[in-house]
Short mmCIF file of C-alpha atoms in Angstrom, two decimals:
data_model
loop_
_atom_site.label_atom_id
_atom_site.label_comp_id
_atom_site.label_asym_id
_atom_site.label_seq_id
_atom_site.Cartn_x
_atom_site.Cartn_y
_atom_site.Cartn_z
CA UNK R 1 -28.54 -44.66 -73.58
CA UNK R 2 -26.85 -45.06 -70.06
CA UNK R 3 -23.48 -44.61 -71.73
CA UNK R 4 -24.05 -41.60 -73.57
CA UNK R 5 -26.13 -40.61 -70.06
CA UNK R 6 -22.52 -41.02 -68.14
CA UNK R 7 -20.90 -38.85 -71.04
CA UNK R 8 -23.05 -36.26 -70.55
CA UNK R 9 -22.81 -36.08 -66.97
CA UNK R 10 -18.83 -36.36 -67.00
CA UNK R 11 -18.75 -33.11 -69.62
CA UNK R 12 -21.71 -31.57 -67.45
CA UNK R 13 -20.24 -27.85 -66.30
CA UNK R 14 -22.22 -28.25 -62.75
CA UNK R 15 -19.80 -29.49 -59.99
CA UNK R 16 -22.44 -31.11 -58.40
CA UNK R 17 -23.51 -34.81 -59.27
CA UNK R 18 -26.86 -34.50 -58.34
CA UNK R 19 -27.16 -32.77 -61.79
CA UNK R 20 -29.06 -34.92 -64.20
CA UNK R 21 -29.92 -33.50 -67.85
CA UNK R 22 -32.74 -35.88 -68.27
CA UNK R 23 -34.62 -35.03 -65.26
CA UNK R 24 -37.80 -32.88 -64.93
CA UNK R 25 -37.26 -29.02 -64.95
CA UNK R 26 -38.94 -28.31 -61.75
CA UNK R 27 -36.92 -31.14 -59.80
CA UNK R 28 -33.40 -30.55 -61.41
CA UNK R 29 -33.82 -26.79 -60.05
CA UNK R 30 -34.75 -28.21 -56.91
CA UNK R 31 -31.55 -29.98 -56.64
CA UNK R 32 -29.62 -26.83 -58.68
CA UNK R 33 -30.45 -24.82 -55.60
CA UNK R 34 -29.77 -27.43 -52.47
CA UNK R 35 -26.68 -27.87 -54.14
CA UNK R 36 -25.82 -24.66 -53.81
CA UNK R 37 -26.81 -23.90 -50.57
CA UNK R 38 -25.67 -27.10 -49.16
CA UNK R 39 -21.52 -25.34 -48.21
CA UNK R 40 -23.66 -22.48 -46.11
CA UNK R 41 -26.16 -25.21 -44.24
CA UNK R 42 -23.25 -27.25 -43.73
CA UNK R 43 -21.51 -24.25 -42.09
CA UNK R 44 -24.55 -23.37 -40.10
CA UNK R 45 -24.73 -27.19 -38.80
CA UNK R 46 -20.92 -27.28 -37.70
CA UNK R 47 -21.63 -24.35 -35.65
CA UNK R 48 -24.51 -24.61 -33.81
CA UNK R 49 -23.19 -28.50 -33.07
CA UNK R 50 -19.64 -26.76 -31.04
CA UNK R 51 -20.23 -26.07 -27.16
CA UNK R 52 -20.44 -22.59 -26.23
CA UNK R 53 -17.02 -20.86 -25.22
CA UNK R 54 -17.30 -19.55 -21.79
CA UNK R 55 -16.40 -15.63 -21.96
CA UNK R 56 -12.52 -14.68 -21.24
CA UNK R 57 -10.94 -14.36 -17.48
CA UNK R 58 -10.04 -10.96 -17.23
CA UNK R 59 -7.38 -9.71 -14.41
CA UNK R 60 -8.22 -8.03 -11.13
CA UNK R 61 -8.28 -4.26 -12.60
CA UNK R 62 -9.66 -0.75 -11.73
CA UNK R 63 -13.08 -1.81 -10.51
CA UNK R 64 -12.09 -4.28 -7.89
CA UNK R 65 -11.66 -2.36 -4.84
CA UNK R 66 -15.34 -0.84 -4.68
CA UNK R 67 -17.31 -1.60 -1.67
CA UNK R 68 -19.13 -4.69 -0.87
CA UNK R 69 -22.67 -5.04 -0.65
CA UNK R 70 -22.94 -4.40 3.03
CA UNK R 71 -23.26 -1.54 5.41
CA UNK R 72 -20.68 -1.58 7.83
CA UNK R 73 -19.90 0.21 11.68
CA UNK R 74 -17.33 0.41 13.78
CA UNK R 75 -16.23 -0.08 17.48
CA UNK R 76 -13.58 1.53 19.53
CA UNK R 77 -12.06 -1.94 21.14
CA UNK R 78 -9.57 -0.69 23.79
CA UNK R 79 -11.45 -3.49 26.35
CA UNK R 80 -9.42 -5.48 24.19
CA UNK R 81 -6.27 -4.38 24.53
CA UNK R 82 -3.54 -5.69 26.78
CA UNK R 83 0.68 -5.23 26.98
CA UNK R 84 0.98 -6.32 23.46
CA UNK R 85 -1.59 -3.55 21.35
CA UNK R 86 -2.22 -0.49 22.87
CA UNK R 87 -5.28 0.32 20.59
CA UNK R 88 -7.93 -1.18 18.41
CA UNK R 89 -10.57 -0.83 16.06
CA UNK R 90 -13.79 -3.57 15.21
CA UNK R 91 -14.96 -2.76 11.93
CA UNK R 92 -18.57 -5.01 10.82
CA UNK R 93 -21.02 -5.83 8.53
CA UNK R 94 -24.00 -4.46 10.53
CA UNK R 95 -26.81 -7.12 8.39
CA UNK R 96 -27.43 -9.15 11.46
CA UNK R 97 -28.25 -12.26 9.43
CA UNK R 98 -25.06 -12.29 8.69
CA UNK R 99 -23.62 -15.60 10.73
CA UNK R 100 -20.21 -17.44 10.85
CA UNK R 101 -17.93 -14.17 10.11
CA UNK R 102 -14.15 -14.59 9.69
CA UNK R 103 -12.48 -12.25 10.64
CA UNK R 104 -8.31 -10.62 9.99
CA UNK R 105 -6.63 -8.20 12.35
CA UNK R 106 -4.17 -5.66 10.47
CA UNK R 107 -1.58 -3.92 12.24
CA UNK R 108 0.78 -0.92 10.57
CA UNK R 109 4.67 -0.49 10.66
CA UNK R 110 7.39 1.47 11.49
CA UNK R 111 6.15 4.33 13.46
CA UNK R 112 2.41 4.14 12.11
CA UNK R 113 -0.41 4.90 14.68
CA UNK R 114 -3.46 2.49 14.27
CA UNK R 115 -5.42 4.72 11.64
CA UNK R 116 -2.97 4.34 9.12
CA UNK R 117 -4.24 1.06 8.18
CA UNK R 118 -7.89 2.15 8.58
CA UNK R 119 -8.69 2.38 4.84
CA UNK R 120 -8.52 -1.23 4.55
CA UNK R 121 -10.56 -2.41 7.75
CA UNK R 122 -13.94 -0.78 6.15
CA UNK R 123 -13.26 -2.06 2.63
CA UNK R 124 -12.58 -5.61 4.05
CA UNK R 125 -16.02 -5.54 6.43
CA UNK R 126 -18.26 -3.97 3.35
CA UNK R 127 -17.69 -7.26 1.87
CA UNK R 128 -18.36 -10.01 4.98
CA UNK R 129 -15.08 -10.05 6.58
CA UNK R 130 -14.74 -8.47 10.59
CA UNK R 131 -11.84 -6.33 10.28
CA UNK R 132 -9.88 -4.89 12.98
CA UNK R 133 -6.93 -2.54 13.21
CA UNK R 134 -4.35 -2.82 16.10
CA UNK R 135 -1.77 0.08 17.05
CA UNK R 136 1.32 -0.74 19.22
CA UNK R 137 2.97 0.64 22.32
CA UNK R 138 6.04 1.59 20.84
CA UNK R 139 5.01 1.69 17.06
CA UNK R 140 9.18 3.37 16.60
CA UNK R 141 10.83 0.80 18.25
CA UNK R 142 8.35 -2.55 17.84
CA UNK R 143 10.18 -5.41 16.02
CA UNK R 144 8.87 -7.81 13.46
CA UNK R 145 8.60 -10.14 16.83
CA UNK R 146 6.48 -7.95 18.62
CA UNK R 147 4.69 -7.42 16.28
CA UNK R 148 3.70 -10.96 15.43
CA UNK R 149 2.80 -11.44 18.98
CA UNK R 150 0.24 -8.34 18.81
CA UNK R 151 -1.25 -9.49 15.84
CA UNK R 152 -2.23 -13.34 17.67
CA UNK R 153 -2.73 -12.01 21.07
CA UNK R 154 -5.35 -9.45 19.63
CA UNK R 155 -6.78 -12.22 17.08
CA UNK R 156 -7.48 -14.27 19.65
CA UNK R 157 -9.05 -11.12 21.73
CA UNK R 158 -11.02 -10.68 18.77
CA UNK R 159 -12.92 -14.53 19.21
CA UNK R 160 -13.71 -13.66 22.43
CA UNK R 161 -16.40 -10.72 21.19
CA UNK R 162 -18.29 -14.20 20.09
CA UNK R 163 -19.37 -14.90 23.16
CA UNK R 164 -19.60 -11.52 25.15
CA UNK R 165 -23.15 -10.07 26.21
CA UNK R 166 -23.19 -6.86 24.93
CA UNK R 167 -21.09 -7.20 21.52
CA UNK R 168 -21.99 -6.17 18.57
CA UNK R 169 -20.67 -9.46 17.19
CA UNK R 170 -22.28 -11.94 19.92
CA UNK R 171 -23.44 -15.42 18.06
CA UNK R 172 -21.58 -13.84 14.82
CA UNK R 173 -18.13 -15.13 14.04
CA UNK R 174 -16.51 -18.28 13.49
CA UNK R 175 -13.41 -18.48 15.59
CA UNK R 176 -11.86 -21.26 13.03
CA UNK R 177 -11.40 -18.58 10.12
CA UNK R 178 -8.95 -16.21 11.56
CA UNK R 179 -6.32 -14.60 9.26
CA UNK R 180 -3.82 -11.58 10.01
CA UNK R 181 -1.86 -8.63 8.13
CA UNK R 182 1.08 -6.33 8.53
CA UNK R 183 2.94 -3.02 6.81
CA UNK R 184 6.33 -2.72 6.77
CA UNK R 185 7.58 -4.28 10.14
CA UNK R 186 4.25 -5.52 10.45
CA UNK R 187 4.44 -7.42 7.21
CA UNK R 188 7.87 -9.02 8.99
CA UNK R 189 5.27 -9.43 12.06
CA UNK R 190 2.46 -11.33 10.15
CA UNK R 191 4.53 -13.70 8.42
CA UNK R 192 6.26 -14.88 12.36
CA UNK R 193 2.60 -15.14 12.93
CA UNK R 194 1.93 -17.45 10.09
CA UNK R 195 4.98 -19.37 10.97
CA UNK R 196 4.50 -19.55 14.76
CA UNK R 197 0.05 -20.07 14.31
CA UNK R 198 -0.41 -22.97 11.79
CA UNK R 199 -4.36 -22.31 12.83
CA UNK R 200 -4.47 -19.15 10.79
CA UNK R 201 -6.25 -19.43 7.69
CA UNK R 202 -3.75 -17.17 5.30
CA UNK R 203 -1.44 -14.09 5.99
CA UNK R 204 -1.44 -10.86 4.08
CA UNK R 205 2.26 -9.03 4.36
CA UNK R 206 2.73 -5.45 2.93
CA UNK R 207 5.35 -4.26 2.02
CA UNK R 208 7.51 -6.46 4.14
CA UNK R 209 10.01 -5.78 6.29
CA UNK R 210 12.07 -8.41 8.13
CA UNK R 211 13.53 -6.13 10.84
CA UNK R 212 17.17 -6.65 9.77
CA UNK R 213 17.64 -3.78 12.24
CA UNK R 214 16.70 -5.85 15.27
CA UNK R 215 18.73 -8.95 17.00
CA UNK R 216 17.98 -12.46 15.12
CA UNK R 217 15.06 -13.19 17.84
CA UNK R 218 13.40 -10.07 16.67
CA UNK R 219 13.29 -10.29 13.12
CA UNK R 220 11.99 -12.33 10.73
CA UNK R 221 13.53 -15.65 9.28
CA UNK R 222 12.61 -19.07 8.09
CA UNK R 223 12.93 -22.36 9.24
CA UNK R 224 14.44 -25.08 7.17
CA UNK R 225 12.45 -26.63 5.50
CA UNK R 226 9.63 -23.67 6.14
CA UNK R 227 5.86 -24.81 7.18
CA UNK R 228 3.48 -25.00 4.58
CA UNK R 229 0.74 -24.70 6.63
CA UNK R 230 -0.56 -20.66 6.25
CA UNK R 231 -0.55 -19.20 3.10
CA UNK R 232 1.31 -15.93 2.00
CA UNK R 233 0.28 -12.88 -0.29
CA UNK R 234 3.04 -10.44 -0.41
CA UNK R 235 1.98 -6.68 -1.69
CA UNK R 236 4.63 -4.22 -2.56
CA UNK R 237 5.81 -1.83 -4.79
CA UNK R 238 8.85 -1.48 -7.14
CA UNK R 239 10.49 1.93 -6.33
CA UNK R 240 9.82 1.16 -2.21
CA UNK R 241 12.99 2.40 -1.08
CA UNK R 242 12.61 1.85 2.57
CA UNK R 243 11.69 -2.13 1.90
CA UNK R 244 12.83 -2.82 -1.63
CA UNK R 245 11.45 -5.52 -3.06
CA UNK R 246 14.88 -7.23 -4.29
CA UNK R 247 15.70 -7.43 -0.43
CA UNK R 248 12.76 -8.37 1.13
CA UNK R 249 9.59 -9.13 -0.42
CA UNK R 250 11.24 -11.36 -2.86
CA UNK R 251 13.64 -13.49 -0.55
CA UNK R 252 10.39 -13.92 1.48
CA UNK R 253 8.30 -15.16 -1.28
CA UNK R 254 10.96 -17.61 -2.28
CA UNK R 255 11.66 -18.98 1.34
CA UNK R 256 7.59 -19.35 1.94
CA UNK R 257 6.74 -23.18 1.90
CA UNK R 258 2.97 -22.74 1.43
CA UNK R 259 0.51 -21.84 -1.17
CA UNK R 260 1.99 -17.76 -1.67
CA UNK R 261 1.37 -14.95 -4.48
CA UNK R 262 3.58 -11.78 -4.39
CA UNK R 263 2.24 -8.77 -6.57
CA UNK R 264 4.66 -6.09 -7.07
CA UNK R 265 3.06 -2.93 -8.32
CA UNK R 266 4.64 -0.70 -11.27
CA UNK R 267 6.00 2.88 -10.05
CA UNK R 268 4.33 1.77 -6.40
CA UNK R 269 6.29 3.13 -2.98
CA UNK R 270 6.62 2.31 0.34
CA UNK R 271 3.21 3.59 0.58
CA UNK R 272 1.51 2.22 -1.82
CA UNK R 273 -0.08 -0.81 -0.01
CA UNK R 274 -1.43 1.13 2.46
CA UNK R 275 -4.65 1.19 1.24
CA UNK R 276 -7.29 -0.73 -1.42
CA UNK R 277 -7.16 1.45 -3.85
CA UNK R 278 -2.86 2.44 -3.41
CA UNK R 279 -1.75 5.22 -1.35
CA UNK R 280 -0.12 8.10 -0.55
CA UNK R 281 2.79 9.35 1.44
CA UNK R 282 1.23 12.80 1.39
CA UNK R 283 -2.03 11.27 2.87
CA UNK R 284 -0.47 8.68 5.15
CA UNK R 285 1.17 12.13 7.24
CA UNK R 286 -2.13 13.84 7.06
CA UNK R 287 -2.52 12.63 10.88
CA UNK R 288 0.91 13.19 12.29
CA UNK R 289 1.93 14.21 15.82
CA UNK R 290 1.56 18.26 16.46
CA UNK R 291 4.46 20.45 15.94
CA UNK R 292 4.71 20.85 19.72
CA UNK R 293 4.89 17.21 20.35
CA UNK R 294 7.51 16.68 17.60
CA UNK R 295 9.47 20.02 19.23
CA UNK R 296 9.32 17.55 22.61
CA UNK R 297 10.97 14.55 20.85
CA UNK R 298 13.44 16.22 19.64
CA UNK R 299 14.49 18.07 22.70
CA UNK R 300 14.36 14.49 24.26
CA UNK R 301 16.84 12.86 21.70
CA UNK R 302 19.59 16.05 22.13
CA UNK R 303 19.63 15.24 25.81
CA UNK R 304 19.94 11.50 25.12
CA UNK R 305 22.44 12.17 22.67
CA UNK R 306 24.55 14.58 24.90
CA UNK R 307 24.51 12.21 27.79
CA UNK R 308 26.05 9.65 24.84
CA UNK R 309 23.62 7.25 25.40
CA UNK R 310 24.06 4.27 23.00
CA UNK R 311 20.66 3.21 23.21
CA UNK R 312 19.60 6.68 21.96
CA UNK R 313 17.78 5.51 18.59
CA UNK R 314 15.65 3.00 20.15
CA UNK R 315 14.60 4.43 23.76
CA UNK R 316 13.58 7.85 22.76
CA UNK R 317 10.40 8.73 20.90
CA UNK R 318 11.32 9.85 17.01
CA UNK R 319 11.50 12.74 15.95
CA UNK R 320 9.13 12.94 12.88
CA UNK R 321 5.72 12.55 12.69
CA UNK R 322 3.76 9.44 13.37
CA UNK R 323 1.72 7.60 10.00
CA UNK R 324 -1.45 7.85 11.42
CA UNK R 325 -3.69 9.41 8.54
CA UNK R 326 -5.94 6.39 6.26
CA UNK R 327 -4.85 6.58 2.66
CA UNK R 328 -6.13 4.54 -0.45
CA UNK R 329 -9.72 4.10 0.62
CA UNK R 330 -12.04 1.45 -1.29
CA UNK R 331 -13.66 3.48 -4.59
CA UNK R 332 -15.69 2.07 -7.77
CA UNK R 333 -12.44 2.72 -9.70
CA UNK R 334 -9.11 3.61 -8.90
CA UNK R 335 -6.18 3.08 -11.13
CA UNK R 336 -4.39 0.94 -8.52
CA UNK R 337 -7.67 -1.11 -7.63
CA UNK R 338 -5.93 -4.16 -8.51
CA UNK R 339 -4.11 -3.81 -5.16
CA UNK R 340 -7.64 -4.09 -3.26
CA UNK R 341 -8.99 -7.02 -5.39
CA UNK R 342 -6.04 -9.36 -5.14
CA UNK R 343 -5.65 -8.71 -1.41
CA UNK R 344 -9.64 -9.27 -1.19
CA UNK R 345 -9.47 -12.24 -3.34
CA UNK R 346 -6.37 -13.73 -1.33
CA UNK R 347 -9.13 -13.71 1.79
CA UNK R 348 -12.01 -14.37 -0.39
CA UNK R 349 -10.21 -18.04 -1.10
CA UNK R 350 -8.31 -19.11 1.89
CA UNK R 351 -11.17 -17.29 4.72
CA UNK R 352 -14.38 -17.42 2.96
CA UNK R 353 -13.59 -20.84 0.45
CA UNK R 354 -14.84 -19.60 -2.40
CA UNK R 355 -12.80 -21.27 -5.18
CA UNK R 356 -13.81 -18.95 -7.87
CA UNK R 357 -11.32 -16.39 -6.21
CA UNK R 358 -8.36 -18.66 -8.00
CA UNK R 359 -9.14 -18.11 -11.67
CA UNK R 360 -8.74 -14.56 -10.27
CA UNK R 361 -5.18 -14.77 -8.75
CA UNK R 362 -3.54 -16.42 -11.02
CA UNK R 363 -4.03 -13.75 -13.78
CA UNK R 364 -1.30 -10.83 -13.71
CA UNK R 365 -2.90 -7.88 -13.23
CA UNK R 366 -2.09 -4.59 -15.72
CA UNK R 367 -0.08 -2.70 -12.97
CA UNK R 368 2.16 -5.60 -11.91
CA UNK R 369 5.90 -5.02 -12.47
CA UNK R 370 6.40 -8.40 -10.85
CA UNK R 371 3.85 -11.04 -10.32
CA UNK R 372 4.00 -15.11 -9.46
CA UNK R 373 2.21 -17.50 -7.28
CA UNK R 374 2.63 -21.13 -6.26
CA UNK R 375 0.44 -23.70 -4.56
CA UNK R 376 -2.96 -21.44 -5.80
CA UNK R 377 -3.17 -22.77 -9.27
CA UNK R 378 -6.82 -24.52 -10.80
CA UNK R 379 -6.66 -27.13 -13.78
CA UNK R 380 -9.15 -24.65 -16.30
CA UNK R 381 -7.61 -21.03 -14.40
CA UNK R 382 -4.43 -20.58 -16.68
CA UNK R 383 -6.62 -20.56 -19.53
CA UNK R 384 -5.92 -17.19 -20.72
CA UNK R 385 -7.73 -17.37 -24.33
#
């Protein structure tokens, strides 16, 4: 009987083995239907047994130049000032249980007045960090050099509202996280800062401009081999004519020794980096000079010009209008929000150590034309799956 049992269970149509013709009805459907469901239980088993996938990094986009979370004011600073700025801004979180602040001083470029960088001073304080804007003497004729040296003279000036009576910021910051950042000649400027203050914490340069105009002292350039010290993020745009990327911004990302990040932004101008959320040339002229002041400039360069003066371009006031009007304010989404969120990032890192910032600036965001970084890099953050 066994042997005919194993014939019948060789020719048996059922692919399963736990088929048996000479078992109860009741029990061989049993094991009919287990067999049967056993390749979806399996399935179901193999699942629930894999760790869960955390959810995809996404890149800085749109949304990542709102506000913070935190009111902020402001503070005309001029008892600040000294030979080096001529103006300056305090913008704060007003919270007052807010302790151990950092803090970054921005200062503009060629021929901007001090509100031209004032869009990014309230975005920067909504979100923890002190934030104050600087405006120079001579903003037409102000190297890269000086500059630099307005950018750590009023830093420093800055630290000192720690410890004054009546500040607004008295018992608030912490002098140790300082960072700084520069437009055009300013970007030069905050790059000889991070080169000449290894203290600084990181350096934000915008649309760079090394001053190529000016004498060697004035201008920016890098020692061999450069300091690694202070890191870099460069922010500029592709079709900037008056700094073009190719010339500047590049060379300076390449001849940066420390951790750096350059972001170049598709179809983005000179302007473009002016604020959070990208802006405008149209908006960045809103607060020029008057037409009589401008009619006075120019009446001052003929007469400079027809006493042949050589030093013409650089003594006399320019003619056209100073940058003085905020563009690219902080909003909940802006299509070139990705210019906010990797600048805020950059500080979010370097002043505030939070390490979840890197997964963030590593990823390219949409609008880059150009993107790379160096020295900013996490084991898991180039997962891109």
């Amino acid at each position: 009987r066994l042997g005919n049992a194993e014939k019948r269970i060789q020719i048996c149509p059922h692919p399963r083995p736990l088929y048996s013709p000479w078992l109860a009805p009741p029990l061989r459907r049993l094991l009919f239907r287990l067999g049967e469901a056993w390749p979806s239980l399996s399935k179901v088993v193999v699942v629930a047994s894999r760790p869960p996938r955390s959810p995809p990094m996404s890149a800085l986009g749109p949304d990542s130049c709102a506000l913070g979370p935190h009111a902020t004011g402001k503070q005309d600073a001029q008892h600040l000032c000294n030979a080096s700025f001529a103006s300056a801004t305090i913008y704060y979180p007003t919270e007052s249980g807010l302790k151990s602040l950092p803090s970054v001083v921005i200062v503009g470029g060629w021929g901007c007045g001090e509100q031209a960088m004032a869009a990014w001073a309230p975005f920067y304080a909504s979100h923890g960090i002190v934030a104050m804007t600087i405006g120079t003497p001579s903003p037409f004729t102000d190297s890269p050099a000086v500059r630099s040296k307005a950018l750590l003279d009023a830093s420093l000036a800055l630290q000192g509202e720690h410890e004054r009576a009546d500040s607004v910021l008295r018992g608030r910051l912490d002098i140790s996280r300082r960072a700084v950042q520069g437009y055009s000649l300013g970007g030069g400027g905050a790059q000889l800062a991070a080169l000449a203050d290894p203290t600084l914490k990181c350096v934000i340069a915008l649309a760079p401009d090394g001053g190529y105009m000016f004498p060697s002292k004035h201008s920016l350039s890098f020692p061999s081999p450069p300091p690694t010290a202070v890191p870099v993020l460069i922010l500029c745009g592709d079709n900037d004519e008056e700094a073009p990327p190719k010339k500047f911004g590049w060379p300076h990302y390449r001849q940066t020794g420390a951790a750096k990040l350059i972001f170049e932004v598709e179809g983005g101008d000179h302007y473009t980096p002016l604020g959070p959320a990208g802006g405008t040339k149209h908006q960045a002229e809103a607060g020029s000079m008057s037409m009589e002041l401008w009619c006075v400039n120019c009446s001052t360069i003929c007469a400079c010009w027809m006493c042949q003066c050589p030093l013409a371009l650089w003594c006399t006031p320019c003619p056209c209008a100073t940058l003085n009007g905020p563009t690219g304010h902080a909003a909940d989404r802006a299509p070139r929000g990705a210019i906010g969120g990797v600048a805020l990032a950059w500080l979010r890192l370097f002043l505030l150590d939070d390490e979840t910032a890197r997964s963030q600036l590593v990823l390219r965001p949409d609008i880059a034309s150009g993107f790379e970084c160096s020295g900013i890099e996490a084991p898991l953050a180039m997962d891109r799956s």
